[in-house]
mmCIF file of C-alpha atoms in Angstrom:
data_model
loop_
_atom_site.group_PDB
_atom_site.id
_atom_site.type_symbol
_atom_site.label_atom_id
_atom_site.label_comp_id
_atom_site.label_asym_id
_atom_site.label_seq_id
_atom_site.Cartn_x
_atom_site.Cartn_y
_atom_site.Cartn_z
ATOM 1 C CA UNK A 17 14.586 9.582 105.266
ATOM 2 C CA UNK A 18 18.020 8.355 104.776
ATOM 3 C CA UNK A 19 19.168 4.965 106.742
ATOM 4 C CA UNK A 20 22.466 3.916 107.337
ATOM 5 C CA UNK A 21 23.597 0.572 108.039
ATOM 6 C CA UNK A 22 26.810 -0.016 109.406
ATOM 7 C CA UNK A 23 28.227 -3.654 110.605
ATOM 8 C CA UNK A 24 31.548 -4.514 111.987
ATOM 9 C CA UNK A 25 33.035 -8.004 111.072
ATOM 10 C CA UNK A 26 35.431 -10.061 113.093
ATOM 11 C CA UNK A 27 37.059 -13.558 112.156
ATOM 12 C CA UNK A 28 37.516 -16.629 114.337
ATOM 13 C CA UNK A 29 41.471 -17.246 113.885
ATOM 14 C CA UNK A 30 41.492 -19.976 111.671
ATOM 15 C CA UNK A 31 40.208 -18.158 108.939
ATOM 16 C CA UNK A 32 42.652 -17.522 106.274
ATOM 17 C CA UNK A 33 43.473 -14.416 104.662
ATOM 18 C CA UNK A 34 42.198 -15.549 101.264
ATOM 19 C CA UNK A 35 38.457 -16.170 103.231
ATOM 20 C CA UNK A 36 38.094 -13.105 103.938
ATOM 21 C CA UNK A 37 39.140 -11.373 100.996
ATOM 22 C CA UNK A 38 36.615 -13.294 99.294
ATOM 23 C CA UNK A 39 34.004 -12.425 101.740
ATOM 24 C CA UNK A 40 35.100 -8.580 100.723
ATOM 25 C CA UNK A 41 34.625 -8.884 96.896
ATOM 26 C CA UNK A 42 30.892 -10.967 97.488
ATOM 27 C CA UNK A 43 30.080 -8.604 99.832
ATOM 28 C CA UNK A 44 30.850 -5.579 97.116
ATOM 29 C CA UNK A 45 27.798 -7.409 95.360
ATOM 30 C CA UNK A 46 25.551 -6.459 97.198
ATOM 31 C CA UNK A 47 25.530 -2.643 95.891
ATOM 32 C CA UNK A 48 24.137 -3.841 93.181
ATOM 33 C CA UNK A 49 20.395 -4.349 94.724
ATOM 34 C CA UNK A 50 17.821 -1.810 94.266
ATOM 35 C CA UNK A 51 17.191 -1.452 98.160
ATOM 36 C CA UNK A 52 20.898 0.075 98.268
ATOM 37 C CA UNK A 53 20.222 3.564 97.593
ATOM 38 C CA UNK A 54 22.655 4.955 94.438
ATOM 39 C CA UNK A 55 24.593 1.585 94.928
ATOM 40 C CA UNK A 56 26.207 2.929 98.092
ATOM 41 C CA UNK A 57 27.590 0.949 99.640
ATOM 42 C CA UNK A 58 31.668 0.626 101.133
ATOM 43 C CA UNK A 59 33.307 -1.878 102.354
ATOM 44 C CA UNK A 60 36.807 -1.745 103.944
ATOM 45 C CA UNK A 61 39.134 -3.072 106.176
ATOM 46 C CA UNK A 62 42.078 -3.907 107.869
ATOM 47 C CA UNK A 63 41.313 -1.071 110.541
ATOM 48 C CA UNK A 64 43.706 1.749 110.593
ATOM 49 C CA UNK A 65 42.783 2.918 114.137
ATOM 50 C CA UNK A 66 45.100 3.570 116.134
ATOM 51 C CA UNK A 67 45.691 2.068 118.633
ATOM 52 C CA UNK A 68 44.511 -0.637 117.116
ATOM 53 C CA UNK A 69 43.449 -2.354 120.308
ATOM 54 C CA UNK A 70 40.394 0.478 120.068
ATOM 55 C CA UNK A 71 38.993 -2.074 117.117
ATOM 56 C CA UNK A 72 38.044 -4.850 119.284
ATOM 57 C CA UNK A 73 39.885 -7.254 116.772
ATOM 58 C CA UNK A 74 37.045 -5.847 114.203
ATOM 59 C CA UNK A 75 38.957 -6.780 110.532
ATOM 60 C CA UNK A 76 36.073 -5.492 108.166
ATOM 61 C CA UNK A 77 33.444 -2.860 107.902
ATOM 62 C CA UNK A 78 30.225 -2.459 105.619
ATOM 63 C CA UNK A 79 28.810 0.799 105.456
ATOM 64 C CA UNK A 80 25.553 1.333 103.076
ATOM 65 C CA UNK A 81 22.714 3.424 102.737
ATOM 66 C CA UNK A 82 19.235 2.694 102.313
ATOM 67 C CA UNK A 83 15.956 4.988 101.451
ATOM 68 C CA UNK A 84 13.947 4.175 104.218
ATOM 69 C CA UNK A 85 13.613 1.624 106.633
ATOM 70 C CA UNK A 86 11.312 -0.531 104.286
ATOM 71 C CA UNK A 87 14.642 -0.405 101.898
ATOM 72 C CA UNK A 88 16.499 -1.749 104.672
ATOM 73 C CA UNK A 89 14.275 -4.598 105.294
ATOM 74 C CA UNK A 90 14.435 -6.003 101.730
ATOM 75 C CA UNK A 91 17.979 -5.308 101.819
ATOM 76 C CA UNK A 92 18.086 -8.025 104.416
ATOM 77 C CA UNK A 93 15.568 -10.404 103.598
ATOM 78 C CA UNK A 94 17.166 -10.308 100.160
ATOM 79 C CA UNK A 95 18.297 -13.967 98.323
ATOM 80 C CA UNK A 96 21.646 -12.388 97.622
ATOM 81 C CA UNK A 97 22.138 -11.255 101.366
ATOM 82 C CA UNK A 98 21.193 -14.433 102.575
ATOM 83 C CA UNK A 99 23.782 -15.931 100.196
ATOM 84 C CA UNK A 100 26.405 -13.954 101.275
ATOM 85 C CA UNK A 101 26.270 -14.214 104.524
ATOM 86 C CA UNK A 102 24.780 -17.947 104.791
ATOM 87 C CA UNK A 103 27.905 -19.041 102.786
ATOM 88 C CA UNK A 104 30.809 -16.650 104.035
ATOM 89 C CA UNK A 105 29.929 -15.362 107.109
ATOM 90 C CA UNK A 106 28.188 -17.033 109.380
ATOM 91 C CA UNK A 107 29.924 -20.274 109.480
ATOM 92 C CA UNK A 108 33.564 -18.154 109.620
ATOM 93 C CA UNK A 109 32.459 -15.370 112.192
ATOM 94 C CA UNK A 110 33.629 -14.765 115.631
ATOM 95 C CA UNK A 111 31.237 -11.565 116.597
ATOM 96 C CA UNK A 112 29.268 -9.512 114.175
ATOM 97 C CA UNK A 113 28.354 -6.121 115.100
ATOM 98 C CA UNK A 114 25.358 -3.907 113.576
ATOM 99 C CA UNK A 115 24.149 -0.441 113.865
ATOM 100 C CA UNK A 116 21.259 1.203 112.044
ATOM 101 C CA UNK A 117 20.213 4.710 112.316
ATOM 102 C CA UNK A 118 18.267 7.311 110.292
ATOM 103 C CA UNK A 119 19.585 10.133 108.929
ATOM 104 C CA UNK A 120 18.008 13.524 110.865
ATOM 105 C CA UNK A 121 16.049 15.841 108.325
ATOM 106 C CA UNK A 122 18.918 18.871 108.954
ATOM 107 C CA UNK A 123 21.921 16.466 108.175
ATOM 108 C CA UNK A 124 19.770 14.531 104.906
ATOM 109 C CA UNK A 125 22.117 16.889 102.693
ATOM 110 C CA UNK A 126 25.065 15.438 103.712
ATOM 111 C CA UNK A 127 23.882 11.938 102.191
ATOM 112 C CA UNK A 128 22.433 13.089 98.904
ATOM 113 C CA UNK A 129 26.368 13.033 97.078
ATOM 114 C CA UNK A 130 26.046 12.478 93.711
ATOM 115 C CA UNK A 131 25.593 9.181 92.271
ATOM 116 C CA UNK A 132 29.003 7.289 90.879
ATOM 117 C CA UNK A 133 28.656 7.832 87.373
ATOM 118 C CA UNK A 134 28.409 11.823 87.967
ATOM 119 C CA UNK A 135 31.779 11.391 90.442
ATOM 120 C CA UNK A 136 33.482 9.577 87.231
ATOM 121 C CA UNK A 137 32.974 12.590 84.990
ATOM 122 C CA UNK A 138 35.350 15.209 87.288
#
């Protein structure tokens, strides 16, 4: 069963533009491990919301998907999580945020999109 991870991301103030952007792109990495399932993984940001207010001052998002919860697990435990976040969040963050759910059997279809390489070919 399908697991999705979601995590909002907020700042302290002092944290320049440039930090963050490079928080973005390492984060992007992380698609790359085996845990994330078909590499999916998104993140985005500045919030669009309006009003913005309804953000909480959140100024990035990461939403991925995992197999199971297992996948989840190794996700985090990972070296190249622990880098990440170790070196560019942690030390930088105001308030992190996470959610984790998994996916009921009757919505699993929804989640099953095909991979990126068979979206490139349309």
């Amino acid at each position: 069963m399908t697991v999705v991870h979601i995590v909002l991301f907020k700042f302290k103030q002092n944290v320049p533009d440039s930090h963050r952007e490079t928080f973005i792109k390492e984060l992007k990495t992380l698609k790359a491990l085996s845990c994330v399932k078909d590499q999916r993984l998104i993140v985005g940001g500045p919030s669009i919301t309006d009003p913005i207010a309804r953000s909480k001052g959140f100024q990035v998002a990461l939403l991925s998907f995992h197999q199971d919860a297992a996948a989840l697990a190794e996700y985090q435990a990972s070296s190249e999580h622990h880098r990440v976040t170790s070196q560019y969040l942690w030390p930088f963050a105001e308030d992190v945020t996470r959610y984790d759910f998994e996916v009921d059997a009757e919505d699993e279809c929804m989640v099953n999109f095909l991979p990126a390489a068979a979206n490139n070919n349309k």
